[in-house]
Amino acid sequence: GDRQRQAAKRLDQLQSDVTETLKTRPDDATTEAQLLQDVSDAMREEATAERMRETARQIQQNNVGAAAENQQQLLKQLQELKDTFENRRETDTAALIKKIKKEEEQLPTLKEQQQELLKKVQQAENIADPEQRQAELKKLKQEQKQLQDEVEKLSRRLRRLQIRRGRESTARAAQRQQKAAEQLDQDDPIAAAEQAQEALDDLEQAQRELAEQRREAEERLAQEQLEKIADQLRAMIPRQQGVIDETQR
């Protein structure tokens, strides 16, 4: 009975810690905060700690049958809490991989558009007619601004989705694209071409960084799945041993 009461106290403390943590993050919409909320809700709804105290009273009153039944329910509840953590972690990793892939798919098109724009800027340097040159530079400036907007949107999505890799590179690319547009407006295609090339380099780096983070997440997901299988196998061994011992009696 004493051991069961001590377990109830530890669970009460855990629930209190989770509740206090959530109070410090009232507007937190991250998956970690949602996970804490799910666990807190489950402990409150299932009244796990109270069931532990009830079991302790039943043991003290020598009501072994009811206590044993409660202990089985407690074991099930604790296992479900554990599964909440483990399954959410695996789900989060799989979701992260999907998000990274979706954003990663945007970069080849953005790179291709920046490469094509760079060629046009370089060709504009050789336009002899002033009016034709000015008209072309004005057109290229608008194209560069539009592409800058797309890259900025990508960078914001990476930040919002908490995809840490590629955010700085895409933000830097957008800044260089802005400078390229400004230099086109100032009739300086040579300087604009340099900035356009730097922006292209940044986009290529962002693609490498996203691919690296995706590979790391894929490896982590595989490891989590292996650990889950290993836990299941470890749990089966004592149960099977119990069946053997029961059979041999």
PDB file of N, CA and C in Angstrom, residues 115-209:
ATOM      1  N   GLN A 115      18.313  31.446 -62.394  1.00  0.00           N
ATOM      2  CA  GLN A 115      19.357  31.202 -63.395  1.00  0.00           C
ATOM      3  C   GLN A 115      18.994  31.859 -64.728  1.00  0.00           C
ATOM      4  N   GLU A 116      17.732  31.715 -65.119  1.00  0.00           N
ATOM      5  CA  GLU A 116      17.276  32.310 -66.375  1.00  0.00           C
ATOM      6  C   GLU A 116      17.322  33.835 -66.301  1.00  0.00           C
ATOM      7  N   LEU A 117      16.944  34.367 -65.148  1.00  0.00           N
ATOM      8  CA  LEU A 117      16.976  35.820 -64.959  1.00  0.00           C
ATOM      9  C   LEU A 117      18.412  36.341 -65.015  1.00  0.00           C
ATOM     10  N   LEU A 118      19.327  35.597 -64.419  1.00  0.00           N
ATOM     11  CA  LEU A 118      20.744  35.979 -64.447  1.00  0.00           C
ATOM     12  C   LEU A 118      21.250  36.076 -65.887  1.00  0.00           C
ATOM     13  N   LYS A 119      20.879  35.129 -66.720  1.00  0.00           N
ATOM     14  CA  LYS A 119      21.293  35.150 -68.131  1.00  0.00           C
ATOM     15  C   LYS A 119      20.756  36.383 -68.843  1.00  0.00           C
ATOM     16  N   LYS A 120      19.509  36.701 -68.557  1.00  0.00           N
ATOM     17  CA  LYS A 120      18.899  37.879 -69.194  1.00  0.00           C
ATOM     18  C   LYS A 120      19.604  39.166 -68.764  1.00  0.00           C
ATOM     19  N   VAL A 121      19.974  39.242 -67.476  1.00  0.00           N
ATOM     20  CA  VAL A 121      20.673  40.424 -66.978  1.00  0.00           C
ATOM     21  C   VAL A 121      22.035  40.551 -67.650  1.00  0.00           C
ATOM     22  N   GLN A 122      22.731  39.444 -67.784  1.00  0.00           N
ATOM     23  CA  GLN A 122      24.043  39.460 -68.435  1.00  0.00           C
ATOM     24  C   GLN A 122      23.927  39.865 -69.902  1.00  0.00           C
ATOM     25  N   GLN A 123      22.883  39.425 -70.560  1.00  0.00           N
ATOM     26  CA  GLN A 123      22.669  39.792 -71.963  1.00  0.00           C
ATOM     27  C   GLN A 123      22.299  41.274 -72.096  1.00  0.00           C
ATOM     28  N   ALA A 124      21.606  41.791 -71.068  1.00  0.00           N
ATOM     29  CA  ALA A 124      21.188  43.200 -71.119  1.00  0.00           C
ATOM     30  C   ALA A 124      22.377  44.143 -71.085  1.00  0.00           C
ATOM     31  N   GLU A 125      23.512  43.654 -70.550  1.00  0.00           N
ATOM     32  CA  GLU A 125      24.718  44.500 -70.511  1.00  0.00           C
ATOM     33  C   GLU A 125      25.162  44.896 -71.909  1.00  0.00           C
ATOM     34  N   ASN A 126      24.836  44.064 -72.895  1.00  0.00           N
ATOM     35  CA  ASN A 126      25.343  44.281 -74.256  1.00  0.00           C
ATOM     36  C   ASN A 126      24.343  45.001 -75.173  1.00  0.00           C
ATOM     37  N   ILE A 127      23.224  45.428 -74.614  1.00  0.00           N
ATOM     38  CA  ILE A 127      22.246  46.148 -75.440  1.00  0.00           C
ATOM     39  C   ILE A 127      22.768  47.577 -75.681  1.00  0.00           C
ATOM     40  N   ALA A 128      22.954  47.919 -76.940  1.00  0.00           N
ATOM     41  CA  ALA A 128      23.549  49.223 -77.282  1.00  0.00           C
ATOM     42  C   ALA A 128      22.530  50.351 -77.242  1.00  0.00           C
ATOM     43  N   ASP A 129      21.328  50.081 -77.693  1.00  0.00           N
ATOM     44  CA  ASP A 129      20.307  51.124 -77.755  1.00  0.00           C
ATOM     45  C   ASP A 129      19.854  51.506 -76.342  1.00  0.00           C
ATOM     46  N   PRO A 130      19.992  52.780 -75.925  1.00  0.00           N
ATOM     47  CA  PRO A 130      19.662  53.202 -74.558  1.00  0.00           C
ATOM     48  C   PRO A 130      18.203  52.942 -74.179  1.00  0.00           C
ATOM     49  N   GLU A 131      17.271  53.239 -75.079  1.00  0.00           N
ATOM     50  CA  GLU A 131      15.858  53.052 -74.757  1.00  0.00           C
ATOM     51  C   GLU A 131      15.515  51.567 -74.607  1.00  0.00           C
ATOM     52  N   GLN A 132      16.039  50.777 -75.542  1.00  0.00           N
ATOM     53  CA  GLN A 132      15.796  49.333 -75.483  1.00  0.00           C
ATOM     54  C   GLN A 132      16.412  48.743 -74.222  1.00  0.00           C
ATOM     55  N   ARG A 133      17.611  49.214 -73.907  1.00  0.00           N
ATOM     56  CA  ARG A 133      18.308  48.743 -72.696  1.00  0.00           C
ATOM     57  C   ARG A 133      17.503  49.109 -71.444  1.00  0.00           C
ATOM     58  N   GLN A 134      17.022  50.361 -71.372  1.00  0.00           N
ATOM     59  CA  GLN A 134      16.257  50.816 -70.217  1.00  0.00           C
ATOM     60  C   GLN A 134      14.971  50.020 -70.064  1.00  0.00           C
ATOM     61  N   ALA A 135      14.298  49.756 -71.165  1.00  0.00           N
ATOM     62  CA  ALA A 135      13.054  48.985 -71.130  1.00  0.00           C
ATOM     63  C   ALA A 135      13.305  47.561 -70.646  1.00  0.00           C
ATOM     64  N   GLU A 136      14.395  46.977 -71.115  1.00  0.00           N
ATOM     65  CA  GLU A 136      14.726  45.602 -70.708  1.00  0.00           C
ATOM     66  C   GLU A 136      15.089  45.536 -69.231  1.00  0.00           C
ATOM     67  N   LEU A 137      15.865  46.510 -68.753  1.00  0.00           N
ATOM     68  CA  LEU A 137      16.253  46.526 -67.341  1.00  0.00           C
ATOM     69  C   LEU A 137      15.029  46.717 -66.443  1.00  0.00           C
ATOM     70  N   LYS A 138      14.082  47.545 -66.898  1.00  0.00           N
ATOM     71  CA  LYS A 138      12.853  47.753 -66.129  1.00  0.00           C
ATOM     72  C   LYS A 138      12.049  46.458 -66.036  1.00  0.00           C
ATOM     73  N   LYS A 139      11.971  45.739 -67.144  1.00  0.00           N
ATOM     74  CA  LYS A 139      11.262  44.457 -67.178  1.00  0.00           C
ATOM     75  C   LYS A 139      11.938  43.439 -66.261  1.00  0.00           C
ATOM     76  N   LEU A 140      13.264  43.393 -66.319  1.00  0.00           N
ATOM     77  CA  LEU A 140      14.016  42.443 -65.493  1.00  0.00           C
ATOM     78  C   LEU A 140      13.893  42.782 -64.012  1.00  0.00           C
ATOM     79  N   LYS A 141      13.820  44.066 -63.712  1.00  0.00           N
ATOM     80  CA  LYS A 141      13.635  44.476 -62.315  1.00  0.00           C
ATOM     81  C   LYS A 141      12.322  43.911 -61.768  1.00  0.00           C
ATOM     82  N   GLN A 142      11.248  44.016 -62.544  1.00  0.00           N
ATOM     83  CA  GLN A 142       9.956  43.492 -62.105  1.00  0.00           C
ATOM     84  C   GLN A 142      10.002  41.975 -61.926  1.00  0.00           C
ATOM     85  N   GLU A 143      10.663  41.295 -62.834  1.00  0.00           N
ATOM     86  CA  GLU A 143      10.798  39.831 -62.729  1.00  0.00           C
ATOM     87  C   GLU A 143      11.582  39.449 -61.471  1.00  0.00           C
ATOM     88  N   GLN A 144      12.634  40.230 -61.185  1.00  0.00           N
ATOM     89  CA  GLN A 144      13.448  39.943 -60.004  1.00  0.00           C
ATOM     90  C   GLN A 144      12.651  40.180 -58.725  1.00  0.00           C
ATOM     91  N   LYS A 145      11.843  41.250 -58.707  1.00  0.00           N
ATOM     92  CA  LYS A 145      11.012  41.536 -57.539  1.00  0.00           C
ATOM     93  C   LYS A 145       9.978  40.430 -57.298  1.00  0.00           C
ATOM     94  N   GLN A 146       9.390  39.927 -58.380  1.00  0.00           N
ATOM     95  CA  GLN A 146       8.412  38.851 -58.251  1.00  0.00           C
ATOM     96  C   GLN A 146       9.060  37.583 -57.697  1.00  0.00           C
ATOM     97  N   LEU A 147      10.256  37.294 -58.192  1.00  0.00           N
ATOM     98  CA  LEU A 147      10.970  36.118 -57.708  1.00  0.00           C
ATOM     99  C   LEU A 147      11.391  36.300 -56.255  1.00  0.00           C
ATOM    100  N   GLN A 148      11.780  37.530 -55.911  1.00  0.00           N
ATOM    101  CA  GLN A 148      12.124  37.842 -54.517  1.00  0.00           C
ATOM    102  C   GLN A 148      10.939  37.562 -53.591  1.00  0.00           C
ATOM    103  N   ASP A 149       9.743  37.949 -54.027  1.00  0.00           N
ATOM    104  CA  ASP A 149       8.536  37.715 -53.221  1.00  0.00           C
ATOM    105  C   ASP A 149       8.341  36.226 -52.968  1.00  0.00           C
ATOM    106  N   GLU A 150       8.560  35.403 -53.985  1.00  0.00           N
ATOM    107  CA  GLU A 150       8.378  33.953 -53.838  1.00  0.00           C
ATOM    108  C   GLU A 150       9.390  33.367 -52.858  1.00  0.00           C
ATOM    109  N   VAL A 151      10.616  33.840 -52.927  1.00  0.00           N
ATOM    110  CA  VAL A 151      11.664  33.338 -52.024  1.00  0.00           C
ATOM    111  C   VAL A 151      11.393  33.788 -50.593  1.00  0.00           C
ATOM    112  N   GLU A 152      10.918  35.010 -50.423  1.00  0.00           N
ATOM    113  CA  GLU A 152      10.565  35.491 -49.084  1.00  0.00           C
ATOM    114  C   GLU A 152       9.439  34.654 -48.484  1.00  0.00           C
ATOM    115  N   LYS A 153       8.454  34.296 -49.290  1.00  0.00           N
ATOM    116  CA  LYS A 153       7.347  33.445 -48.821  1.00  0.00           C
ATOM    117  C   LYS A 153       7.883  32.095 -48.363  1.00  0.00           C
ATOM    118  N   LEU A 154       8.807  31.532 -49.130  1.00  0.00           N
ATOM    119  CA  LEU A 154       9.408  30.245 -48.760  1.00  0.00           C
ATOM    120  C   LEU A 154      10.140  30.363 -47.433  1.00  0.00           C
ATOM    121  N   SER A 155      10.912  31.440 -47.272  1.00  0.00           N
ATOM    122  CA  SER A 155      11.660  31.636 -46.033  1.00  0.00           C
ATOM    123  C   SER A 155      10.719  31.768 -44.835  1.00  0.00           C
ATOM    124  N   ARG A 156       9.614  32.499 -45.021  1.00  0.00           N
ATOM    125  CA  ARG A 156       8.634  32.650 -43.936  1.00  0.00           C
ATOM    126  C   ARG A 156       7.974  31.313 -43.594  1.00  0.00           C
ATOM    127  N   ARG A 157       7.692  30.516 -44.607  1.00  0.00           N
ATOM    128  CA  ARG A 157       7.082  29.198 -44.347  1.00  0.00           C
ATOM    129  C   ARG A 157       8.039  28.315 -43.560  1.00  0.00           C
ATOM    130  N   LEU A 158       9.302  28.344 -43.915  1.00  0.00           N
ATOM    131  CA  LEU A 158      10.297  27.541 -43.196  1.00  0.00           C
ATOM    132  C   LEU A 158      10.366  27.959 -41.737  1.00  0.00           C
ATOM    133  N   ARG A 159      10.293  29.269 -41.501  1.00  0.00           N
ATOM    134  CA  ARG A 159      10.322  29.766 -40.124  1.00  0.00           C
ATOM    135  C   ARG A 159       9.052  29.365 -39.375  1.00  0.00           C
ATOM    136  N   ARG A 160       7.907  29.510 -40.018  1.00  0.00           N
ATOM    137  CA  ARG A 160       6.631  29.190 -39.371  1.00  0.00           C
ATOM    138  C   ARG A 160       6.514  27.689 -39.069  1.00  0.00           C
ATOM    139  N   LEU A 161       7.016  26.870 -39.973  1.00  0.00           N
ATOM    140  CA  LEU A 161       6.953  25.419 -39.801  1.00  0.00           C
ATOM    141  C   LEU A 161       8.071  24.888 -38.910  1.00  0.00           C
ATOM    142  N   GLN A 162       8.931  25.799 -38.419  1.00  0.00           N
ATOM    143  CA  GLN A 162      10.041  25.442 -37.538  1.00  0.00           C
ATOM    144  C   GLN A 162      11.015  24.480 -38.219  1.00  0.00           C
ATOM    145  N   ILE A 163      11.208  24.697 -39.514  1.00  0.00           N
ATOM    146  CA  ILE A 163      12.232  23.952 -40.266  1.00  0.00           C
ATOM    147  C   ILE A 163      13.479  24.809 -40.231  1.00  0.00           C
ATOM    148  N   ARG A 164      14.430  24.417 -39.407  1.00  0.00           N
ATOM    149  CA  ARG A 164      15.537  25.314 -39.088  1.00  0.00           C
ATOM    150  C   ARG A 164      16.522  25.475 -40.254  1.00  0.00           C
ATOM    151  N   ARG A 165      16.718  24.411 -41.028  1.00  0.00           N
ATOM    152  CA  ARG A 165      17.693  24.485 -42.119  1.00  0.00           C
ATOM    153  C   ARG A 165      17.089  25.224 -43.313  1.00  0.00           C
ATOM    154  N   GLY A 166      17.891  26.013 -43.961  1.00  0.00           N
ATOM    155  CA  GLY A 166      17.445  26.691 -45.179  1.00  0.00           C
ATOM    156  C   GLY A 166      16.819  28.048 -44.947  1.00  0.00           C
ATOM    157  N   ARG A 167      16.457  28.355 -43.683  1.00  0.00           N
ATOM    158  CA  ARG A 167      15.786  29.639 -43.430  1.00  0.00           C
ATOM    159  C   ARG A 167      16.716  30.810 -43.702  1.00  0.00           C
ATOM    160  N   GLU A 168      17.928  30.739 -43.164  1.00  0.00           N
ATOM    161  CA  GLU A 168      18.866  31.848 -43.338  1.00  0.00           C
ATOM    162  C   GLU A 168      19.293  31.993 -44.794  1.00  0.00           C
ATOM    163  N   SER A 169      19.502  30.859 -45.461  1.00  0.00           N
ATOM    164  CA  SER A 169      19.948  30.911 -46.859  1.00  0.00           C
ATOM    165  C   SER A 169      18.884  31.511 -47.763  1.00  0.00           C
ATOM    166  N   THR A 170      17.620  31.130 -47.543  1.00  0.00           N
ATOM    167  CA  THR A 170      16.551  31.696 -48.377  1.00  0.00           C
ATOM    168  C   THR A 170      16.333  33.181 -48.063  1.00  0.00           C
ATOM    169  N   ALA A 171      16.444  33.557 -46.783  1.00  0.00           N
ATOM    170  CA  ALA A 171      16.305  34.972 -46.412  1.00  0.00           C
ATOM    171  C   ALA A 171      17.430  35.789 -47.042  1.00  0.00           C
ATOM    172  N   ARG A 172      18.628  35.224 -47.024  1.00  0.00           N
ATOM    173  CA  ARG A 172      19.777  35.917 -47.623  1.00  0.00           C
ATOM    174  C   ARG A 172      19.603  36.034 -49.145  1.00  0.00           C
ATOM    175  N   ALA A 173      19.069  34.996 -49.766  1.00  0.00           N
ATOM    176  CA  ALA A 173      18.821  35.033 -51.211  1.00  0.00           C
ATOM    177  C   ALA A 173      17.840  36.146 -51.549  1.00  0.00           C
ATOM    178  N   ALA A 174      16.794  36.276 -50.742  1.00  0.00           N
ATOM    179  CA  ALA A 174      15.791  37.323 -50.988  1.00  0.00           C
ATOM    180  C   ALA A 174      16.416  38.714 -50.857  1.00  0.00           C
ATOM    181  N   GLN A 175      17.314  38.886 -49.886  1.00  0.00           N
ATOM    182  CA  GLN A 175      17.986  40.174 -49.712  1.00  0.00           C
ATOM    183  C   GLN A 175      18.852  40.509 -50.926  1.00  0.00           C
ATOM    184  N   ARG A 176      19.535  39.515 -51.447  1.00  0.00           N
ATOM    185  CA  ARG A 176      20.390  39.736 -52.629  1.00  0.00           C
ATOM    186  C   ARG A 176      19.527  40.026 -53.860  1.00  0.00           C
ATOM    187  N   GLN A 177      18.383  39.382 -53.953  1.00  0.00           N
ATOM    188  CA  GLN A 177      17.477  39.644 -55.071  1.00  0.00           C
ATOM    189  C   GLN A 177      16.951  41.069 -55.008  1.00  0.00           C
ATOM    190  N   GLN A 178      16.701  41.548 -53.802  1.00  0.00           N
ATOM    191  CA  GLN A 178      16.258  42.934 -53.638  1.00  0.00           C
ATOM    192  C   GLN A 178      17.347  43.902 -54.107  1.00  0.00           C
ATOM    193  N   LYS A 179      18.591  43.608 -53.736  1.00  0.00           N
ATOM    194  CA  LYS A 179      19.698  44.458 -54.170  1.00  0.00           C
ATOM    195  C   LYS A 179      19.858  44.422 -55.684  1.00  0.00           C
ATOM    196  N   ALA A 180      19.673  43.231 -56.279  1.00  0.00           N
ATOM    197  CA  ALA A 180      19.780  43.111 -57.736  1.00  0.00           C
ATOM    198  C   ALA A 180      18.720  43.971 -58.416  1.00  0.00           C
ATOM    199  N   ALA A 181      17.506  43.942 -57.883  1.00  0.00           N
ATOM    200  CA  ALA A 181      16.422  44.755 -58.450  1.00  0.00           C
ATOM    201  C   ALA A 181      16.750  46.243 -58.338  1.00  0.00           C
ATOM    202  N   GLU A 182      17.304  46.657 -57.199  1.00  0.00           N
ATOM    203  CA  GLU A 182      17.663  48.068 -56.998  1.00  0.00           C
ATOM    204  C   GLU A 182      18.748  48.490 -57.987  1.00  0.00           C
ATOM    205  N   GLN A 183      19.713  47.610 -58.242  1.00  0.00           N
ATOM    206  CA  GLN A 183      20.805  47.957 -59.156  1.00  0.00           C
ATOM    207  C   GLN A 183      20.331  47.976 -60.613  1.00  0.00           C
ATOM    208  N   LEU A 184      19.347  47.155 -60.923  1.00  0.00           N
ATOM    209  CA  LEU A 184      18.749  47.230 -62.258  1.00  0.00           C
ATOM    210  C   LEU A 184      18.038  48.560 -62.426  1.00  0.00           C
ATOM    211  N   ASP A 185      17.403  49.031 -61.358  1.00  0.00           N
ATOM    212  CA  ASP A 185      16.706  50.321 -61.384  1.00  0.00           C
ATOM    213  C   ASP A 185      17.693  51.470 -61.550  1.00  0.00           C
ATOM    214  N   GLN A 186      18.946  51.238 -61.118  1.00  0.00           N
ATOM    215  CA  GLN A 186      19.996  52.259 -61.205  1.00  0.00           C
ATOM    216  C   GLN A 186      20.848  52.104 -62.473  1.00  0.00           C
ATOM    217  N   ASP A 187      20.344  51.270 -63.414  1.00  0.00           N
ATOM    218  CA  ASP A 187      21.031  51.069 -64.698  1.00  0.00           C
ATOM    219  C   ASP A 187      22.443  50.500 -64.504  1.00  0.00           C
ATOM    220  N   ASP A 188      22.534  49.514 -63.609  1.00  0.00           N
ATOM    221  CA  ASP A 188      23.833  48.880 -63.333  1.00  0.00           C
ATOM    222  C   ASP A 188      23.678  47.358 -63.429  1.00  0.00           C
ATOM    223  N   PRO A 189      23.545  46.822 -64.658  1.00  0.00           N
ATOM    224  CA  PRO A 189      23.333  45.385 -64.821  1.00  0.00           C
ATOM    225  C   PRO A 189      24.519  44.520 -64.374  1.00  0.00           C
ATOM    226  N   ILE A 190      25.724  45.096 -64.405  1.00  0.00           N
ATOM    227  CA  ILE A 190      26.893  44.313 -63.983  1.00  0.00           C
ATOM    228  C   ILE A 190      26.802  43.985 -62.498  1.00  0.00           C
ATOM    229  N   ALA A 191      26.536  45.016 -61.680  1.00  0.00           N
ATOM    230  CA  ALA A 191      26.383  44.798 -60.240  1.00  0.00           C
ATOM    231  C   ALA A 191      25.155  43.933 -59.950  1.00  0.00           C
ATOM    232  N   ALA A 192      24.090  44.142 -60.737  1.00  0.00           N
ATOM    233  CA  ALA A 192      22.878  43.345 -60.554  1.00  0.00           C
ATOM    234  C   ALA A 192      23.148  41.874 -60.834  1.00  0.00           C
ATOM    235  N   ALA A 193      23.952  41.599 -61.841  1.00  0.00           N
ATOM    236  CA  ALA A 193      24.286  40.214 -62.182  1.00  0.00           C
ATOM    237  C   ALA A 193      25.069  39.555 -61.053  1.00  0.00           C
ATOM    238  N   GLU A 194      25.949  40.313 -60.405  1.00  0.00           N
ATOM    239  CA  GLU A 194      26.719  39.767 -59.285  1.00  0.00           C
ATOM    240  C   GLU A 194      25.788  39.373 -58.135  1.00  0.00           C
ATOM    241  N   GLN A 195      24.829  40.230 -57.830  1.00  0.00           N
ATOM    242  CA  GLN A 195      23.879  39.939 -56.756  1.00  0.00           C
ATOM    243  C   GLN A 195      22.969  38.767 -57.143  1.00  0.00           C
ATOM    244  N   ALA A 196      22.570  38.708 -58.400  1.00  0.00           N
ATOM    245  CA  ALA A 196      21.720  37.613 -58.877  1.00  0.00           C
ATOM    246  C   ALA A 196      22.449  36.275 -58.754  1.00  0.00           C
ATOM    247  N   GLN A 197      23.754  36.297 -59.049  1.00  0.00           N
ATOM    248  CA  GLN A 197      24.548  35.069 -58.919  1.00  0.00           C
ATOM    249  C   GLN A 197      24.662  34.651 -57.451  1.00  0.00           C
ATOM    250  N   GLU A 198      24.864  35.626 -56.565  1.00  0.00           N
ATOM    251  CA  GLU A 198      24.936  35.332 -55.134  1.00  0.00           C
ATOM    252  C   GLU A 198      23.604  34.747 -54.644  1.00  0.00           C
ATOM    253  N   ALA A 199      22.498  35.304 -55.140  1.00  0.00           N
ATOM    254  CA  ALA A 199      21.178  34.789 -54.759  1.00  0.00           C
ATOM    255  C   ALA A 199      21.015  33.353 -55.220  1.00  0.00           C
ATOM    256  N   LEU A 200      21.478  33.057 -56.415  1.00  0.00           N
ATOM    257  CA  LEU A 200      21.409  31.686 -56.944  1.00  0.00           C
ATOM    258  C   LEU A 200      22.226  30.739 -56.067  1.00  0.00           C
ATOM    259  N   ASP A 201      23.412  31.184 -55.657  1.00  0.00           N
ATOM    260  CA  ASP A 201      24.256  30.367 -54.774  1.00  0.00           C
ATOM    261  C   ASP A 201      23.552  30.088 -53.444  1.00  0.00           C
ATOM    262  N   ASP A 202      22.866  31.112 -52.925  1.00  0.00           N
ATOM    263  CA  ASP A 202      22.141  30.944 -51.662  1.00  0.00           C
ATOM    264  C   ASP A 202      21.007  29.937 -51.805  1.00  0.00           C
ATOM    265  N   LEU A 203      20.299  29.976 -52.922  1.00  0.00           N
ATOM    266  CA  LEU A 203      19.209  29.029 -53.159  1.00  0.00           C
ATOM    267  C   LEU A 203      19.740  27.594 -53.268  1.00  0.00           C
ATOM    268  N   GLU A 204      20.883  27.451 -53.887  1.00  0.00           N
ATOM    269  CA  GLU A 204      21.497  26.116 -53.981  1.00  0.00           C
ATOM    270  C   GLU A 204      21.895  25.606 -52.602  1.00  0.00           C
ATOM    271  N   GLN A 205      22.421  26.523 -51.771  1.00  0.00           N
ATOM    272  CA  GLN A 205      22.774  26.134 -50.404  1.00  0.00           C
ATOM    273  C   GLN A 205      21.529  25.744 -49.611  1.00  0.00           C
ATOM    274  N   ALA A 206      20.458  26.501 -49.785  1.00  0.00           N
ATOM    275  CA  ALA A 206      19.209  26.180 -49.086  1.00  0.00           C
ATOM    276  C   ALA A 206      18.713  24.794 -49.477  1.00  0.00           C
ATOM    277  N   GLN A 207      18.835  24.461 -50.744  1.00  0.00           N
ATOM    278  CA  GLN A 207      18.392  23.137 -51.193  1.00  0.00           C
ATOM    279  C   GLN A 207      19.229  22.034 -50.549  1.00  0.00           C
ATOM    280  N   ARG A 208      20.528  22.255 -50.454  1.00  0.00           N
ATOM    281  CA  ARG A 208      21.396  21.265 -49.800  1.00  0.00           C
ATOM    282  C   ARG A 208      21.036  21.116 -48.322  1.00  0.00           C
ATOM    283  N   GLU A 209      20.767  22.257 -47.675  1.00  0.00           N
ATOM    284  CA  GLU A 209      20.455  22.231 -46.241  1.00  0.00           C
ATOM    285  C   GLU A 209      19.127  21.532 -45.958  1.00  0.00           C
TER     286      GLU A 209
END
